[in-house]
Amino acid sequence: MLEIRTARLLLRQWRDVDLGQLIEMNADPKVMEFIGPPLNEDQSKAMMERARGSWEKRGYGRFAVEVLASGSVIGFVGLAQTRIDAHFAPTVEIGWRLSTQYWGHGYATEGALAVKDFAFEDLGLPEIVSFTSVQNLRSRRVMEKIGLLRSPFDDFEHPNASLSDTLRANVLYRGFAPSQTS
Ligand SMILES: CC(C)(COP(=O)(O)OP(=O)(O)OC[C@H]1O[C@@H](n2cnc3c(N)ncnc32)[C@H](O)[C@@H]1OP(=O)(O)O)[C@@H](O)C(=O)NCCC(=O)NCCS
């Protein structure tokens, strides 16, 4: 499914005009506080290309998120294949990132719930995961609100060398398709 409408959001494919928002968001230290160093323009361009490539290759990826009422692009939610060197990989990860002025309106949760349904109902995936540094409470709250579950046995050290030591300790949340749990 290339587009999903929720009550307030349009999750859609990337357009070239979205690049400005992506560059600004990824360069914001507040947005990147728990993710890693802010990204430069080339890194954000590469990110958009990876997202488009994932859609072409796998039939899923990160959606650009647009607020229906205003037409503003506010960030992304979506799925990515993760191949990090960790006990649960390779697998499919659900993730989100929004510009700060749009935080606190429930947009990430609303978009992520739709993406979770897409993963289980349309793609037929048995499981998705989400992970973040222990301190990223906002993102962990989104994981909890969409029904993902954390087991402390899944906690892990993120292997990415660009992460500061304080961001290495990560928590893993898992979500299972309804057919797996009934
Ligand atoms: C994580 C992020 C997408 C959340 O977006 P959002 O639209 O504000 O999320 P929502 O409004 O749907 O939900 C946020 C929840 O976190 C809670 N929250 C906010 N700040 C918090 C804090 N400091 N501690 C604990 N919970 C917090 C909110 O109260 C809300 O929960 P509630 O509905 O139960 O009150 C956004 O903050 C962001 O882009 N952060 C930077 C990028 C990032 O870290 N991405 C995740 C990488 S794994």
Short mmCIF file of C-alpha atoms and ligand atoms in Angstrom, two decimals:
data_model
loop_
_atom_site.label_atom_id
_atom_site.label_comp_id
_atom_site.label_asym_id
_atom_site.label_seq_id
_atom_site.Cartn_x
_atom_site.Cartn_y
_atom_site.Cartn_z
CA MET A 1 0.00 0.00 0.00
CA LEU A 2 1.66 3.20 -1.12
CA GLU A 3 -0.57 5.59 0.83
CA ILE A 4 -2.46 5.35 4.08
CA ARG A 5 -4.98 7.85 5.41
CA THR A 6 -5.63 8.10 9.12
CA ALA A 7 -7.99 10.51 10.90
CA ARG A 8 -5.50 13.39 10.64
CA LEU A 9 -2.59 12.16 8.53
CA LEU A 10 -1.64 11.10 5.04
CA LEU A 11 1.22 8.62 5.00
CA ARG A 12 2.60 8.77 1.49
CA GLN A 13 5.57 8.26 -0.80
CA TRP A 14 8.40 10.78 -0.81
CA ARG A 15 8.37 13.77 -3.16
CA ASP A 16 11.46 15.81 -4.00
CA VAL A 17 9.88 18.85 -2.30
CA ASP A 18 9.93 16.95 1.03
CA LEU A 19 13.70 17.12 1.14
CA GLY A 20 13.82 20.54 2.83
CA GLN A 21 11.81 19.33 5.82
CA LEU A 22 13.88 16.15 6.07
CA ILE A 23 17.15 18.10 6.01
CA GLU A 24 15.94 20.56 8.65
CA MET A 25 14.57 17.82 10.92
CA ASN A 26 17.67 15.63 10.71
CA ALA A 27 19.97 18.60 11.38
CA ASP A 28 18.13 19.52 14.61
CA PRO A 29 20.12 18.41 17.69
CA LYS A 30 16.91 18.17 19.73
CA VAL A 31 15.41 15.69 17.24
CA MET A 32 18.66 13.70 17.18
CA GLU A 33 19.24 13.82 20.96
CA PHE A 34 18.81 10.06 21.41
CA ILE A 35 19.56 8.91 17.86
CA GLY A 36 23.09 10.04 17.08
CA PRO A 37 24.89 13.00 15.54
CA PRO A 38 22.72 15.40 13.48
CA LEU A 39 22.79 14.64 9.75
CA ASN A 40 24.08 16.92 7.03
CA GLU A 41 22.27 17.57 3.73
CA ASP A 42 23.96 14.73 1.87
CA GLN A 43 23.08 12.26 4.61
CA SER A 44 19.43 13.34 4.53
CA LYS A 45 19.37 13.03 0.73
CA ALA A 46 20.82 9.54 1.07
CA MET A 47 18.16 8.71 3.65
CA MET A 48 15.37 9.71 1.25
CA GLU A 49 16.96 7.61 -1.48
CA ARG A 50 17.20 4.61 0.88
CA ALA A 51 13.53 5.01 1.79
CA ARG A 52 12.53 5.10 -1.88
CA GLY A 53 14.79 2.14 -2.61
CA SER A 54 13.25 0.12 0.19
CA TRP A 55 9.76 0.68 -1.22
CA GLU A 56 10.93 -0.44 -4.66
CA LYS A 57 12.85 -3.45 -3.45
CA ARG A 58 10.75 -4.72 -0.55
CA GLY A 59 7.30 -3.16 -0.89
CA TYR A 60 7.65 -1.32 2.40
CA GLY A 61 9.66 1.56 3.75
CA ARG A 62 9.40 4.85 5.53
CA PHE A 63 6.36 6.98 4.66
CA ALA A 64 6.51 10.76 4.52
CA VAL A 65 3.89 12.04 6.98
CA GLU A 66 1.62 14.89 5.91
CA VAL A 67 -0.96 16.59 8.12
CA LEU A 68 -4.20 16.45 6.13
CA ALA A 69 -5.59 19.74 7.43
CA SER A 70 -2.56 21.83 6.45
CA GLY A 71 -0.68 19.78 3.87
CA SER A 72 2.49 20.21 5.97
CA VAL A 73 5.05 17.43 5.87
CA ILE A 74 6.13 16.79 9.45
CA GLY A 75 8.51 13.80 9.32
CA PHE A 76 8.30 10.07 8.78
CA VAL A 77 6.92 6.86 10.17
CA GLY A 78 7.47 3.51 8.59
CA LEU A 79 9.26 0.24 8.29
CA ALA A 80 12.89 -0.53 7.58
CA GLN A 81 14.89 -3.68 7.40
CA THR A 82 17.45 -3.71 10.18
CA ARG A 83 20.64 -5.67 9.80
CA ILE A 84 22.49 -4.36 12.82
CA ASP A 85 24.70 -6.80 14.63
CA ALA A 86 22.24 -7.70 17.38
CA HIS A 87 20.54 -10.88 18.52
CA PHE A 88 17.13 -10.04 16.98
CA ALA A 89 18.36 -9.00 13.49
CA PRO A 90 17.80 -9.20 10.58
CA THR A 91 14.18 -8.20 11.02
CA VAL A 92 11.73 -5.41 10.23
CA GLU A 93 11.80 -2.32 12.40
CA ILE A 94 9.04 0.23 12.87
CA GLY A 95 10.25 3.78 13.50
CA TRP A 96 9.30 7.48 13.55
CA ARG A 97 10.82 10.94 13.54
CA LEU A 98 9.00 14.28 13.54
CA SER A 99 10.04 17.94 13.55
CA THR A 100 9.85 19.29 17.11
CA GLN A 101 7.00 21.72 16.48
CA TYR A 102 4.74 18.75 15.79
CA TRP A 103 5.55 16.74 18.91
CA GLY A 104 2.94 16.12 21.56
CA HIS A 105 -0.14 15.91 19.34
CA GLY A 106 -0.31 12.15 19.12
CA TYR A 107 0.80 12.19 15.47
CA ALA A 108 3.57 9.61 15.90
CA THR A 109 1.21 7.21 17.65
CA GLU A 110 -1.53 7.72 15.05
CA GLY A 111 0.85 7.10 12.17
CA ALA A 112 2.58 4.18 13.83
CA LEU A 113 -0.69 2.39 14.56
CA ALA A 114 -1.53 2.56 10.86
CA VAL A 115 1.94 1.30 9.92
CA LYS A 116 1.64 -1.57 12.39
CA ASP A 117 -1.66 -2.63 10.76
CA PHE A 118 0.01 -2.34 7.35
CA ALA A 119 2.85 -4.60 8.52
CA PHE A 120 0.59 -7.33 9.85
CA GLU A 121 -2.49 -7.13 7.62
CA ASP A 122 -1.06 -6.12 4.25
CA LEU A 123 2.47 -7.47 4.39
CA GLY A 124 1.63 -10.47 6.55
CA LEU A 125 4.71 -10.07 8.72
CA PRO A 126 4.65 -12.25 11.85
CA GLU A 127 6.64 -9.78 13.96
CA ILE A 128 8.00 -6.24 14.00
CA VAL A 129 10.43 -4.68 16.45
CA SER A 130 11.33 -1.20 17.59
CA PHE A 131 14.35 -0.14 19.57
CA THR A 132 15.88 2.97 21.01
CA SER A 133 18.24 4.15 23.70
CA VAL A 134 17.00 3.58 27.24
CA GLN A 135 16.66 7.35 27.80
CA ASN A 136 14.37 8.02 24.82
CA LEU A 137 11.20 8.01 26.88
CA ARG A 138 9.06 9.81 24.28
CA SER A 139 9.75 7.16 21.70
CA ARG A 140 9.36 4.33 24.21
CA ARG A 141 5.95 5.76 25.10
CA VAL A 142 4.93 5.55 21.43
CA MET A 143 6.12 1.92 21.35
CA GLU A 144 3.99 1.16 24.39
CA LYS A 145 0.95 3.03 23.09
CA ILE A 146 0.92 1.01 19.87
CA GLY A 147 1.02 -2.20 21.85
CA LEU A 148 4.64 -3.28 21.50
CA LEU A 149 6.09 -5.16 24.45
CA ARG A 150 9.51 -4.96 26.04
CA SER A 151 11.31 -7.83 27.64
CA PRO A 152 14.39 -6.83 29.68
CA PHE A 153 16.01 -10.02 28.34
CA ASP A 154 16.07 -8.31 24.92
CA ASP A 155 18.02 -5.24 26.11
CA PHE A 156 21.19 -4.85 24.05
CA GLU A 157 24.18 -2.62 23.35
CA HIS A 158 23.75 -0.81 20.02
CA PRO A 159 26.83 -1.58 17.88
CA ASN A 160 26.84 1.69 15.87
CA ALA A 161 30.24 3.33 16.42
CA SER A 162 28.84 6.84 15.81
CA LEU A 163 26.72 6.59 18.96
CA SER A 164 28.02 8.11 22.16
CA ASP A 165 28.52 5.66 25.02
CA THR A 166 25.46 7.04 26.82
CA LEU A 167 23.19 6.10 23.89
CA ARG A 168 24.50 2.56 23.44
CA ALA A 169 22.24 0.91 26.03
CA ASN A 170 19.11 0.08 24.03
CA VAL A 171 15.72 -1.39 24.79
CA LEU A 172 13.91 -3.62 22.31
CA TYR A 173 10.14 -3.77 21.94
CA ARG A 174 8.40 -6.46 19.92
CA GLY A 175 4.99 -6.59 18.30
CA PHE A 176 3.37 -9.78 17.06
CA ALA A 177 0.72 -10.27 14.39
CA PRO A 178 -2.69 -11.00 15.91
CA SER A 179 -2.59 -14.43 14.24
CA GLN A 180 0.55 -15.24 16.23
CA THR A 181 -0.95 -14.42 19.59
CA SER A 182 -4.49 -15.88 19.34
C1 LIG B 1 9.38 10.16 19.38
C2 LIG B 1 8.50 11.13 18.61
C3 LIG B 1 8.31 10.66 17.18
C4 LIG B 1 7.14 11.22 19.31
O1 LIG B 1 6.27 12.02 18.54
P1 LIG B 1 4.91 12.60 19.12
O2 LIG B 1 3.98 12.87 17.97
O3 LIG B 1 5.19 13.71 20.05
O4 LIG B 1 4.37 11.33 19.91
P2 LIG B 1 2.94 11.19 20.54
O5 LIG B 1 2.35 12.56 20.80
O6 LIG B 1 2.16 10.23 19.71
O7 LIG B 1 3.28 10.46 21.92
C5 LIG B 1 4.33 10.91 22.75
C6 LIG B 1 4.13 10.31 24.13
O8 LIG B 1 5.32 10.48 24.87
C7 LIG B 1 5.00 11.11 26.10
N1 LIG B 1 6.15 11.91 26.48
C8 LIG B 1 6.56 13.09 25.98
N2 LIG B 1 7.69 13.49 26.60
C9 LIG B 1 7.98 12.52 27.50
C10 LIG B 1 9.01 12.35 28.45
N3 LIG B 1 9.99 13.24 28.58
N4 LIG B 1 9.00 11.24 29.21
C11 LIG B 1 8.05 10.31 29.09
N5 LIG B 1 7.04 10.40 28.18
C12 LIG B 1 7.01 11.51 27.41
C13 LIG B 1 3.80 11.97 25.78
O9 LIG B 1 3.11 12.32 26.98
C14 LIG B 1 3.02 10.99 24.91
O10 LIG B 1 2.38 9.98 25.67
P3 LIG B 1 0.84 10.13 26.17
O11 LIG B 1 -0.01 10.21 24.95
O12 LIG B 1 0.61 8.90 26.96
O13 LIG B 1 0.76 11.39 26.98
C15 LIG B 1 9.12 12.55 18.58
O14 LIG B 1 9.32 12.97 19.89
C16 LIG B 1 10.43 12.59 17.82
O15 LIG B 1 10.46 12.74 16.61
N6 LIG B 1 11.56 12.45 18.54
C17 LIG B 1 12.88 12.51 17.95
C18 LIG B 1 13.19 11.36 17.04
C19 LIG B 1 13.21 10.04 17.76
O16 LIG B 1 13.72 9.94 18.87
N7 LIG B 1 12.66 9.04 17.09
C20 LIG B 1 12.61 7.71 17.61
C21 LIG B 1 13.87 6.99 17.41
S1 LIG B 1 13.74 5.34 18.06
#
